[in-house]
Tab-separated table of C-alpha atoms in Angstrom:
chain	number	residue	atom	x	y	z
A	884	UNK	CA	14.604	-25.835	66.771
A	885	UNK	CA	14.489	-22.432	65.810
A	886	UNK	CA	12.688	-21.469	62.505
A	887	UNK	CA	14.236	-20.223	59.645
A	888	UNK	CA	16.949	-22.445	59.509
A	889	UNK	CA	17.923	-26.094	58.929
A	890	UNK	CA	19.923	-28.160	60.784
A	891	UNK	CA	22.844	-29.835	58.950
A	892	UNK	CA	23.574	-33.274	59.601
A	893	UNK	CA	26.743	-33.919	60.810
A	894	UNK	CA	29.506	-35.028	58.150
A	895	UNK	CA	27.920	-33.435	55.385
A	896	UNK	CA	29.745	-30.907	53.552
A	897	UNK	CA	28.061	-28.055	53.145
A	898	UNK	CA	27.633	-26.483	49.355
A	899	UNK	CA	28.629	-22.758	48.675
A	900	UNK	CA	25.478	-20.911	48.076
A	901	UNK	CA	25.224	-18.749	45.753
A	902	UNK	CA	23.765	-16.311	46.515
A	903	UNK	CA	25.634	-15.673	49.181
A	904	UNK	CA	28.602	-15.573	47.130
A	905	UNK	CA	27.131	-13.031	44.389
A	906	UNK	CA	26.081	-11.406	47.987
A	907	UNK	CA	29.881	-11.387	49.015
A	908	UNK	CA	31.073	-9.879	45.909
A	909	UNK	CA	28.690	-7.008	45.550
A	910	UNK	CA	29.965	-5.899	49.219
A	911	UNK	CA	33.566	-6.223	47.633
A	912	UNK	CA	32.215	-4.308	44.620
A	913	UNK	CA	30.591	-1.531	46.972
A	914	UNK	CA	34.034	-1.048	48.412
A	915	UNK	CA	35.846	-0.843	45.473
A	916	UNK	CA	33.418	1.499	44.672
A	917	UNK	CA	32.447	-0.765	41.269
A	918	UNK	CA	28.570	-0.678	41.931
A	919	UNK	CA	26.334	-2.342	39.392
A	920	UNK	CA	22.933	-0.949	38.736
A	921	UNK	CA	20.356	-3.385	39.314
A	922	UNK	CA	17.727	-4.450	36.750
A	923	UNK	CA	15.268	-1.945	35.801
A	924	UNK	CA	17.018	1.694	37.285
A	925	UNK	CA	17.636	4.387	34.228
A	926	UNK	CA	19.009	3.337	31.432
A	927	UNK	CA	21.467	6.055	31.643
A	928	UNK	CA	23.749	4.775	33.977
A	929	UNK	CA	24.194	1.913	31.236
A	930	UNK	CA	24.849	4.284	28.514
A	931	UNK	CA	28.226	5.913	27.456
A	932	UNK	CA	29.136	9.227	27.791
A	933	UNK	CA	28.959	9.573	23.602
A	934	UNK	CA	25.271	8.200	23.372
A	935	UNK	CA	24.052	10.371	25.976
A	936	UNK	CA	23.275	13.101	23.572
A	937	UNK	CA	21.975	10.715	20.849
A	938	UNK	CA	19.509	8.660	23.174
A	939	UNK	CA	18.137	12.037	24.393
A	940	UNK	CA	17.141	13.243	21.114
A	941	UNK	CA	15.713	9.887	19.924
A	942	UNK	CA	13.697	10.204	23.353
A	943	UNK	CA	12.475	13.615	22.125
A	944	UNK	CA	11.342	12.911	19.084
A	945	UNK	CA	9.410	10.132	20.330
A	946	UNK	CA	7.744	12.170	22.565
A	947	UNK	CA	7.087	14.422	19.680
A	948	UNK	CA	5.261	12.119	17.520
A	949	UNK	CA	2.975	10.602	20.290
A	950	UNK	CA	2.162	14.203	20.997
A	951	UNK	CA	1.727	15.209	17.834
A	952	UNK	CA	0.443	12.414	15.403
A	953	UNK	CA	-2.717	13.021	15.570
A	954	UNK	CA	-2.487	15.965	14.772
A	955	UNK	CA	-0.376	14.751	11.584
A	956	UNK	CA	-2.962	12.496	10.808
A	957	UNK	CA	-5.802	15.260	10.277
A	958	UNK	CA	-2.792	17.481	8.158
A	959	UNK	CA	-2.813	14.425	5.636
A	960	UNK	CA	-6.663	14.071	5.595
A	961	UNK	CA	-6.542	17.335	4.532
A	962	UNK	CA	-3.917	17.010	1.780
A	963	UNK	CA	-6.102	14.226	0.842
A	964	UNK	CA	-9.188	16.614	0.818
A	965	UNK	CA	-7.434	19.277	-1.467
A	966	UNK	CA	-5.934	16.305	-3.929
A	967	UNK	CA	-9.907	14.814	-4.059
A	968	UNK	CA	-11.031	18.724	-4.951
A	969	UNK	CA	-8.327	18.860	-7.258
A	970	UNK	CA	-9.242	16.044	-9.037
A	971	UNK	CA	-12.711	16.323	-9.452
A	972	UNK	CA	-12.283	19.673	-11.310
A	973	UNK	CA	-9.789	18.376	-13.325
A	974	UNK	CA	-12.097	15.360	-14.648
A	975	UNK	CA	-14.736	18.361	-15.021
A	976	UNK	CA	-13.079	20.778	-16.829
A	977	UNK	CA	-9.854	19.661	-17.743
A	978	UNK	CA	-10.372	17.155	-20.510
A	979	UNK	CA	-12.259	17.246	-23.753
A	980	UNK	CA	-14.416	14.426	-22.616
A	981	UNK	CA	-15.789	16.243	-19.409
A	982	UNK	CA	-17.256	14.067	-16.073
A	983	UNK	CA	-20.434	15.632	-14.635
A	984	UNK	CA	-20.202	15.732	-10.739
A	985	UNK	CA	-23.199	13.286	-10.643
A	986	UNK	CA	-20.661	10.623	-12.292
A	987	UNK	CA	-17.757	11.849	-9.871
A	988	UNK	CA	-19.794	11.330	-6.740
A	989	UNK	CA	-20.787	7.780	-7.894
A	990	UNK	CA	-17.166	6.569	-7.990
A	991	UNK	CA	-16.195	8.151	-4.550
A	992	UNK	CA	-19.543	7.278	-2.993
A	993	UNK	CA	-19.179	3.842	-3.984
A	994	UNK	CA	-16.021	3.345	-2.767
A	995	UNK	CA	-16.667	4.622	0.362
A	996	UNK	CA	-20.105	2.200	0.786
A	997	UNK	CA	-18.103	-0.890	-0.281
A	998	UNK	CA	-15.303	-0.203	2.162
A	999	UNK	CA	-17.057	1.108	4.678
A	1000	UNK	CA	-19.354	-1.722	4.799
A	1001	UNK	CA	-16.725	-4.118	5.114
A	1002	UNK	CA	-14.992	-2.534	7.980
A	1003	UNK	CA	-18.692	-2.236	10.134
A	1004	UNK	CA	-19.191	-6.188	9.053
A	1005	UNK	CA	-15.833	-6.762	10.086
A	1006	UNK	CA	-15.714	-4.539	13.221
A	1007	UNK	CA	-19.600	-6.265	13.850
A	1008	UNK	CA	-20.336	-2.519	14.805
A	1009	UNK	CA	-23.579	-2.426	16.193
A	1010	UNK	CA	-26.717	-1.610	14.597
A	1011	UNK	CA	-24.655	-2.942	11.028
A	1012	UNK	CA	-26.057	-1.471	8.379
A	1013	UNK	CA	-29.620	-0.311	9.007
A	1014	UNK	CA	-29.096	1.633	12.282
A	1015	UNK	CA	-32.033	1.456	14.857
A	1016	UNK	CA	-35.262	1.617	13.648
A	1017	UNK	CA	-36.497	4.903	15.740
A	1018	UNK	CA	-33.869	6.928	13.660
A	1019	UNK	CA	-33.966	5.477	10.343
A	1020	UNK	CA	-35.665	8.470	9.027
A	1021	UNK	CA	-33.373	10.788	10.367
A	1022	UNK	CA	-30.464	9.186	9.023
A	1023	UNK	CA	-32.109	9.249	5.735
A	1024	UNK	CA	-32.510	13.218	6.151
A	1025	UNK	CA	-28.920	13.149	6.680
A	1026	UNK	CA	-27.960	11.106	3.551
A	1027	UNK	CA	-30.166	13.218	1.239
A	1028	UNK	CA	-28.924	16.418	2.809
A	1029	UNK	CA	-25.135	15.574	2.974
A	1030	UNK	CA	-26.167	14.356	-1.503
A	1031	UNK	CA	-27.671	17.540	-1.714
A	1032	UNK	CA	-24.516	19.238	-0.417
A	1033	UNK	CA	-21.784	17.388	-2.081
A	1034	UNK	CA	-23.564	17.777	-5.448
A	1035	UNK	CA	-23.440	21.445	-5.340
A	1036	UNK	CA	-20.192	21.322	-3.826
A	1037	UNK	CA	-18.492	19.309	-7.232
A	1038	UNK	CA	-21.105	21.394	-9.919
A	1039	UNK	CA	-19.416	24.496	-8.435
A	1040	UNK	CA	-16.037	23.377	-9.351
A	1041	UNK	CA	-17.000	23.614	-12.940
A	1042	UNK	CA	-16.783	27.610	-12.700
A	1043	UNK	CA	-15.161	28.635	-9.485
A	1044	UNK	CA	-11.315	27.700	-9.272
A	1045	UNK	CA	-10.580	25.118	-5.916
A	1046	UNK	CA	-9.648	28.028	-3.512
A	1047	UNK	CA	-12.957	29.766	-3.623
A	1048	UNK	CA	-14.862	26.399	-3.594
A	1049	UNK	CA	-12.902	25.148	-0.631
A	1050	UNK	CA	-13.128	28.494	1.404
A	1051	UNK	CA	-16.925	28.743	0.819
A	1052	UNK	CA	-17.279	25.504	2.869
A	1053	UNK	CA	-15.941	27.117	6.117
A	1054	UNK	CA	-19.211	28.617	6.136
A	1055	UNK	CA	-21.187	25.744	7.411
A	1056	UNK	CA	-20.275	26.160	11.252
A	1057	UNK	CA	-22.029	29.395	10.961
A	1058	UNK	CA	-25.408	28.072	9.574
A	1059	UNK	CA	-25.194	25.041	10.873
A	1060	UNK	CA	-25.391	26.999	14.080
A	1061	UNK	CA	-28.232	29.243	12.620
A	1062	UNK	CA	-30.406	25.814	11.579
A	1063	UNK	CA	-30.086	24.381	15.503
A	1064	UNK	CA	-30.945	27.948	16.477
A	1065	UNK	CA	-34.478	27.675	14.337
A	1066	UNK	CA	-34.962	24.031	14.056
A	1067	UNK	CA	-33.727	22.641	17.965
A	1068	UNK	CA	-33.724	25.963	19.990
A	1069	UNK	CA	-30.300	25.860	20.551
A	1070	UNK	CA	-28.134	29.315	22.041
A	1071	UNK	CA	-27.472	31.312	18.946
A	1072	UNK	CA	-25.433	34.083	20.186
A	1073	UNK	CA	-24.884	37.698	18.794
A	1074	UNK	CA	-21.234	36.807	18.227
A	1075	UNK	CA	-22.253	33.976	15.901
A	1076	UNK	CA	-24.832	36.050	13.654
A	1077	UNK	CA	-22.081	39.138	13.417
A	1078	UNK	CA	-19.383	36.255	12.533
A	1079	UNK	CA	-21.703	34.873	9.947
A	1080	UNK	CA	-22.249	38.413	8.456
A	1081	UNK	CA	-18.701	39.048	8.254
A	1082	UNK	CA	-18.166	35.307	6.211
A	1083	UNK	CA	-21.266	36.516	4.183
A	1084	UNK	CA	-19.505	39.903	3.135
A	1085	UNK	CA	-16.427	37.430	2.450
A	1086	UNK	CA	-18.910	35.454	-0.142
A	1087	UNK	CA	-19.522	38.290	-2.188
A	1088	UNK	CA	-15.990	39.329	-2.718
A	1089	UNK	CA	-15.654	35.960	-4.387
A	1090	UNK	CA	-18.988	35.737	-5.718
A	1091	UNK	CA	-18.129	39.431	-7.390
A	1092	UNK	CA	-21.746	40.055	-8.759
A	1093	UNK	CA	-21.656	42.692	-11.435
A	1094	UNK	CA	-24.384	45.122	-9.399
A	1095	UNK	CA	-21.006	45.323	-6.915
A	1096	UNK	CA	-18.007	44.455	-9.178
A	1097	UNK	CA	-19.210	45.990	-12.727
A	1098	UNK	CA	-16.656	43.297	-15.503
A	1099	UNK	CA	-14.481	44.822	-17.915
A	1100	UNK	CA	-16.492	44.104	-20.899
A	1101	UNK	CA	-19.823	42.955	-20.404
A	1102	UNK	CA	-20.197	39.174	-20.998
A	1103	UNK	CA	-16.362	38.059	-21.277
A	1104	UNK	CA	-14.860	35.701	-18.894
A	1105	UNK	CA	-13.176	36.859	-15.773
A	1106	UNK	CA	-9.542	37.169	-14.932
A	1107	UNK	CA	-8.912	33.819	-12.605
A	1108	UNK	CA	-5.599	35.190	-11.764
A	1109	UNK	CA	-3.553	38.381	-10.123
A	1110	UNK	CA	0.103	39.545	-10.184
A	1111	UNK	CA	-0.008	40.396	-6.654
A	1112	UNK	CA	2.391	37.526	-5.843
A	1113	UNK	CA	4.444	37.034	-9.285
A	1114	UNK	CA	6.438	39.303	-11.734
A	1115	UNK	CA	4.670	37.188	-14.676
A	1116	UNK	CA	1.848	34.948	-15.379
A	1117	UNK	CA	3.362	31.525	-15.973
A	1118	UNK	CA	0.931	28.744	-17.552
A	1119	UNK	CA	-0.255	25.545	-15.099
A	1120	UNK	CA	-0.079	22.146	-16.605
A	1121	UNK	CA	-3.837	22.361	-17.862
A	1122	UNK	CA	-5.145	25.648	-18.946
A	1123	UNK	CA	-7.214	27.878	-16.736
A	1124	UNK	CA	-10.761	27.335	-17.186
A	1125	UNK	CA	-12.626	30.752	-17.584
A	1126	UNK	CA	-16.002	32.082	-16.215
A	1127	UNK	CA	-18.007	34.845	-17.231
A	1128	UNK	CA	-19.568	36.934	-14.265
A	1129	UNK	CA	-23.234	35.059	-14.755
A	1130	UNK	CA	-21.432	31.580	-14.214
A	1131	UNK	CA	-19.582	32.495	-11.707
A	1132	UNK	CA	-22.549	33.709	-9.584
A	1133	UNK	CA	-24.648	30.488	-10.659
A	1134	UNK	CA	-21.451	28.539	-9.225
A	1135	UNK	CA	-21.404	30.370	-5.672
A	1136	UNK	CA	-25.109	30.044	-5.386
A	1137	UNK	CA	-24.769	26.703	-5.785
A	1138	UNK	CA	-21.980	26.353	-3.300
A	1139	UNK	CA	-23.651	28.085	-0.969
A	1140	UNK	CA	-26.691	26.252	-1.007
A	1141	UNK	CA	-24.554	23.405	-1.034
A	1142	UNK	CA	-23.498	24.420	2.617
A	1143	UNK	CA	-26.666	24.753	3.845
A	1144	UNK	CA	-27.595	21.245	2.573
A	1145	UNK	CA	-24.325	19.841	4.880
A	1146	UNK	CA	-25.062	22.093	8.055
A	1147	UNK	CA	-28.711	20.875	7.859
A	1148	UNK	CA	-26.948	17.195	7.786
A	1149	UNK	CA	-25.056	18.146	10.846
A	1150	UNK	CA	-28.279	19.102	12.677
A	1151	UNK	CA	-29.727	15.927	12.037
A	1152	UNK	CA	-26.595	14.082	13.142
A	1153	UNK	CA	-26.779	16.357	16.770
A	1154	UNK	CA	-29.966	15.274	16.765
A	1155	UNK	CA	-29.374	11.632	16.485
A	1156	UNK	CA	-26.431	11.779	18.915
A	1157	UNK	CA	-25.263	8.885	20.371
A	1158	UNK	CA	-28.204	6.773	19.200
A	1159	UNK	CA	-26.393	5.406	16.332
A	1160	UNK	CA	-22.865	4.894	15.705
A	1161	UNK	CA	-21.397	7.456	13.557
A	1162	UNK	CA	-20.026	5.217	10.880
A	1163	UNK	CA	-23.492	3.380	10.050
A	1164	UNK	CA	-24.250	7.617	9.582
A	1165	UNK	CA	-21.823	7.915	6.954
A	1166	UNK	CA	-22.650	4.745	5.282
A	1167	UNK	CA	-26.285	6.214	4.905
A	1168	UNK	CA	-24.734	9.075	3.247
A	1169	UNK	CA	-22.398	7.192	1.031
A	1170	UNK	CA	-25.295	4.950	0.265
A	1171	UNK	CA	-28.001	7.152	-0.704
A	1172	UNK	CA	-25.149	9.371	-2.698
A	1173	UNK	CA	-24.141	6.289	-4.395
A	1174	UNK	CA	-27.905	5.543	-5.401
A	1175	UNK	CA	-29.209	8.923	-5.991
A	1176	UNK	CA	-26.191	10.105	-8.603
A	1177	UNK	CA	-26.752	6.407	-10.566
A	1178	UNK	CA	-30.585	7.197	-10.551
A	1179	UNK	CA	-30.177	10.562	-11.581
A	1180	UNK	CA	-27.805	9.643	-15.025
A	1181	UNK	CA	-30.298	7.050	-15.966
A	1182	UNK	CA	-33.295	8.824	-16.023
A	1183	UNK	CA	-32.244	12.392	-16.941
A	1184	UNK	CA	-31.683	12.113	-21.008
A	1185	UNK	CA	-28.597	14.187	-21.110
A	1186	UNK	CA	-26.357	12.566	-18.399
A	1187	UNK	CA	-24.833	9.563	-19.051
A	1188	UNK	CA	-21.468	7.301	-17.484
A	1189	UNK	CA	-18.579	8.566	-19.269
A	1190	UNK	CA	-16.335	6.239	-20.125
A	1191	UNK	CA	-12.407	6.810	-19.344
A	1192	UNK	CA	-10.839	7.323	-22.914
A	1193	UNK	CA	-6.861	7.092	-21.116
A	1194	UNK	CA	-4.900	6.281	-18.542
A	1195	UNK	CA	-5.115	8.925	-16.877
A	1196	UNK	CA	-8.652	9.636	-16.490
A	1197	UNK	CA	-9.178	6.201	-15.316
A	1198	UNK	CA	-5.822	7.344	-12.386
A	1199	UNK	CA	-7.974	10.504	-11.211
A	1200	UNK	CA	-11.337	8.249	-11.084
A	1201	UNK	CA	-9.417	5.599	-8.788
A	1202	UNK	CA	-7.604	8.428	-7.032
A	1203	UNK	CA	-10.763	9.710	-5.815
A	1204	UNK	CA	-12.420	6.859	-4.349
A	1205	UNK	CA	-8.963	6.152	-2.499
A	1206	UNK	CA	-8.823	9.825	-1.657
A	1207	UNK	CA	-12.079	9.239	-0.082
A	1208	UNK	CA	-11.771	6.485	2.270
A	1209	UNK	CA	-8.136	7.891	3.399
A	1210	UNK	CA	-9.356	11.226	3.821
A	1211	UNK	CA	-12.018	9.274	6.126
A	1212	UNK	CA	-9.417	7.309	7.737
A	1213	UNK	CA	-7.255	9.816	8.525
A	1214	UNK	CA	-9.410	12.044	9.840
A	1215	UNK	CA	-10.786	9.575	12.058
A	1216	UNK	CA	-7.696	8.516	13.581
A	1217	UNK	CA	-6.915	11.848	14.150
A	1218	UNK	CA	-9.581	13.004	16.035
A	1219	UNK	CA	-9.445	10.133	18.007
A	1220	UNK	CA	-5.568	10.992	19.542
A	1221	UNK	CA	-5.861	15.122	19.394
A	1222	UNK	CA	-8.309	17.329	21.079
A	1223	UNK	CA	-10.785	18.714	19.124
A	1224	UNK	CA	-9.708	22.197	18.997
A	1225	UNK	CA	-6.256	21.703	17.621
A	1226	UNK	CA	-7.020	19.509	15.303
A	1227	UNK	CA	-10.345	21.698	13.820
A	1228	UNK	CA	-8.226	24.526	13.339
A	1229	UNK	CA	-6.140	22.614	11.437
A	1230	UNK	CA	-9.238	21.900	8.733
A	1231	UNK	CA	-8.084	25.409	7.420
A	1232	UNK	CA	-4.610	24.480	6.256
A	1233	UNK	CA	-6.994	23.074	3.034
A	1234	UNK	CA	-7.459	26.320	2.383
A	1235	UNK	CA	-3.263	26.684	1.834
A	1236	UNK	CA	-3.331	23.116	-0.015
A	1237	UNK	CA	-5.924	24.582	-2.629
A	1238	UNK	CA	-3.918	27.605	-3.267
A	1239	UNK	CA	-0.694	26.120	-4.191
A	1240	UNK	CA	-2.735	23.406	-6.068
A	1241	UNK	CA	-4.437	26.106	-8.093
A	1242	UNK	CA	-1.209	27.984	-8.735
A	1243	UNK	CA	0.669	24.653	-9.781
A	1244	UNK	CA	-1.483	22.967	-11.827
A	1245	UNK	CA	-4.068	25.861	-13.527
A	1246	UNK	CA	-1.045	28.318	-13.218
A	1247	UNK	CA	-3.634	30.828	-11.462
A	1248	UNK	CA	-3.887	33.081	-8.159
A	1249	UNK	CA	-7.191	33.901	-6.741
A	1250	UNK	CA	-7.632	37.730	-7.159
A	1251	UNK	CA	-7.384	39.806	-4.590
A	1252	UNK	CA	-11.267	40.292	-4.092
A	1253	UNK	CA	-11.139	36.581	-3.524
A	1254	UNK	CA	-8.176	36.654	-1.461
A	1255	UNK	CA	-9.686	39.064	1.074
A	1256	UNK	CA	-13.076	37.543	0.453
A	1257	UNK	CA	-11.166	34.165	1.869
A	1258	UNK	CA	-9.898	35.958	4.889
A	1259	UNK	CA	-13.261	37.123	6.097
A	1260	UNK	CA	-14.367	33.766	5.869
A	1261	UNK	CA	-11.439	31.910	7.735
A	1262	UNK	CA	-11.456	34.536	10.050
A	1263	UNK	CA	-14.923	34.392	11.161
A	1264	UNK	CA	-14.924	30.480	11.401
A	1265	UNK	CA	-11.833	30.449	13.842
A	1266	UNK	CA	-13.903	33.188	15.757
A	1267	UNK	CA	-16.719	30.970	15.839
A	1268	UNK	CA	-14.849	27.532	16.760
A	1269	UNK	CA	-13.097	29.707	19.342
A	1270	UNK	CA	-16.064	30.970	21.190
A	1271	UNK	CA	-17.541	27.192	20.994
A	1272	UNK	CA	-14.178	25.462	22.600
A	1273	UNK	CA	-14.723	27.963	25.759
A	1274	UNK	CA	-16.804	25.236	26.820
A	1275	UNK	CA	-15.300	22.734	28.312
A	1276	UNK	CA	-15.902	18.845	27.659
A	1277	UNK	CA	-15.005	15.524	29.136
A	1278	UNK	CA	-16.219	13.078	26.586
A	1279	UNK	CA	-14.122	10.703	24.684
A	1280	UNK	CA	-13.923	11.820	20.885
A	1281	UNK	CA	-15.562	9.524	18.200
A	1282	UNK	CA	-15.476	8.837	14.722
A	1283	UNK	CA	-16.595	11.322	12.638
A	1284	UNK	CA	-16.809	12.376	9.231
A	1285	UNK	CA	-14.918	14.375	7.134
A	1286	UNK	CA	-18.195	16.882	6.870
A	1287	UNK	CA	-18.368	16.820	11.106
A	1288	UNK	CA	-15.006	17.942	11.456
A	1289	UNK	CA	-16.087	21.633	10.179
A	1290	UNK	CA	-18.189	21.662	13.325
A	1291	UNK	CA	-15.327	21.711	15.611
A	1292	UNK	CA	-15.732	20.204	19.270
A	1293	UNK	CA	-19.781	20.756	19.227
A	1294	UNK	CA	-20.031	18.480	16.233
A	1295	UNK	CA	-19.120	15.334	18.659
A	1296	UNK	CA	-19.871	16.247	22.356
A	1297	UNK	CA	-22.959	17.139	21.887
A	1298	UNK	CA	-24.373	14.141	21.078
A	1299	UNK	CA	-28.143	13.601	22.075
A	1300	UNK	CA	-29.307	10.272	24.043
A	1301	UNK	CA	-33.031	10.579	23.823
């Protein structure tokens, strides 16, 4: 008896197997030289001559989007971003019956609360909705510094035009680096305080104090546009909204302040690190915003709700609080699939969005004080982001926030665990 085999008893006719037979006629095939490619070998030996060329590009652009939609992602959140700036100045200024920011961030806060809550009950993330108790406080500093900012961020769109409110917001890397420096001890390097005085020097271009850019005629309201990129000055769908030199000052104090408000957010969120998950940190913010503007109209006798006289003030209400929670979206699921340097320094395509916005809807250009103003600013926030992405990290990107993003790679790798 030998193993491996089986004895046949004798008489019995003996079935073809076949698997010897689909063994026999692949020999035949190899010498016909007919060879089949087995199961699971390129697909190219399967394809025709003529879809060569078309299953190679469909294989390219598939690996283009997986390397690139993230990326994508964060360009959306910040069309989204622009379209939310947009509207909020248009609901300010643009109608008869005018929407004071407090009103504005209501609708957008509220949206974001309701939604967001939903998606931590749903998601059961942990610490839902109260965070742990050891950081409470802090994550109340964050949501009444992050109110503090985005109120002075929408009152400034009353008076500055949606390019030179959106640049002035590039500042906050700078003196969000300046607060850690004071208020944590953190490296504050020479590079980073000349960078910050060249975005300063960029503010007052746009700020254009008279004591530096003397008006015209004292008291009349500025020129919001220039002819540096157009033969003629054609008109916007809404009319330009005028500012005389005082306002316009008041408007990029306020902005500015505004910025410190959000980078002294941010250093509470390094603070808090990893210690509580960064959505229950924006749902502090969204909450407190939410309560704070509604408190705020009640008791102060000259706010009140205004109440949507058309359809289309009630679209640009509901387009914000949807603007909101996909700019959030996005901009998470961005940052999750792209490294945090690429997609940071794409934050400052906004900047482009709010130009063509401005020239498209209001029918103006920034002048070119503001213009050059803008470039100092840019400039020295891509000098600043670059000198922070030397340092190399190997921790997995989280959620953030629309506000974190600013911060570049610091704003979450540098998460404390005390």
């Amino acid at each position: 008896m030998s193993y491996g085999t089986v004895n046949e008893p004798e008489g019995s006719v003996k079935k073809p197997d076949p698997s010897s037979r689909s063994s026999r006629a692949g020999d035949e095939n190899v010498e016909n030289g007919n060879v089949t490619p087995l199961v699971g070998e390129h697909e190219e030996r399967h394809v025709s001559p003529e879809d060569k060329p078309r299953q190679t590009v469909w294989r390219r652009l598939r690996e283009f989007y997986q390397r690139n939609i993230g990326l994508f992602f964060v360009f959306l959140a910040q069309v989204f971003a622009s379209l939310m700036v947009m509207t909020t100045r248009l609901l300010e200024t643009g109608f008869e019956k005018k929407f004071h920011a407090l009103q504005i961030i209501f609708v957008r806060m509220l949206a974001t609360t309701i939604l967001g809550s939903l998606y931590m009950w749903y998601k059961k993330v942990p610490d839902f909705p109260f965070g742990r108790r050891d950081i409470r406080g802090l994550l109340v500093l964050r949501g009444l510094a992050g109110f503090t900012g985005l109120f002075c961020s929408y009152y400034s769109l009353s008076y500055l035009n949606i390019a030179d409110a959106t640049v002035i917001t590039f500042l906050v890397p700078t003196m969000t680096a300046f607060i850690c420096f004071i208020a944590l001890r953190e490296p504050f390097t020479v590079k980073e305080a000349i960078a910050g005085l060249i975005a300063f020097a960029g503010v007052l271009f746009i700020a254009r104090p008279t004591f530096l850019f003397p008006p015209h005629e004292e008291g009349q309201p500025e020129d919001e546009g220039t002819r540096l990129f157009m033969a003629d000055q054609p008109k916007g769908i809404v009319p330009s909204v005028p500012a005389t030199p005082a306002q316009r000052s008041l408007a990029v104090l306020l902005a500015v302040i505004g910025t410190f408000a959000a980078a002294s957010a941010y250093s509470a969120i390094r603070v808090i690190g990893k210690r509580a998950h960064s959505l229950v940190s924006v749902n502090y913010f969204a909450v407190i915003a939410t309560v704070g503007s509604f408190i705020i109209i009640l008791v102060v006798p000259e706010l009140h709700f205004a109440t949507p006289e058309n359809a289309v003030q009630w679209s640009l209400l509901v387009a914000i609080g949807v603007a909101g929670f996909l700019l959030q979206f996005l901009l998470t699921e961005g940052l999750k699939r792209e490294k945090a340097g690429r997609a940071t320094n794409l934050i400052y395509t906004q900047m482009v969005f709010a130009l063509i916005l401005e020239r498209v809807v209001w029918g103006t250009t920034p002048p070119v004080e503001s213009l050059f103003g803008s470039a100092l600013i840019i400039g020295s926030a891509i000098w600043v982001s670059l000198q922070k992405s030397k340092t190399p990290t190997t921790q997995p990107a989280v959620t953030v926030d629309e506000e974190q993003s600013l911060l570049g790679t610091d704003a979450h790798t540098d998460g404390r665990d005390d």
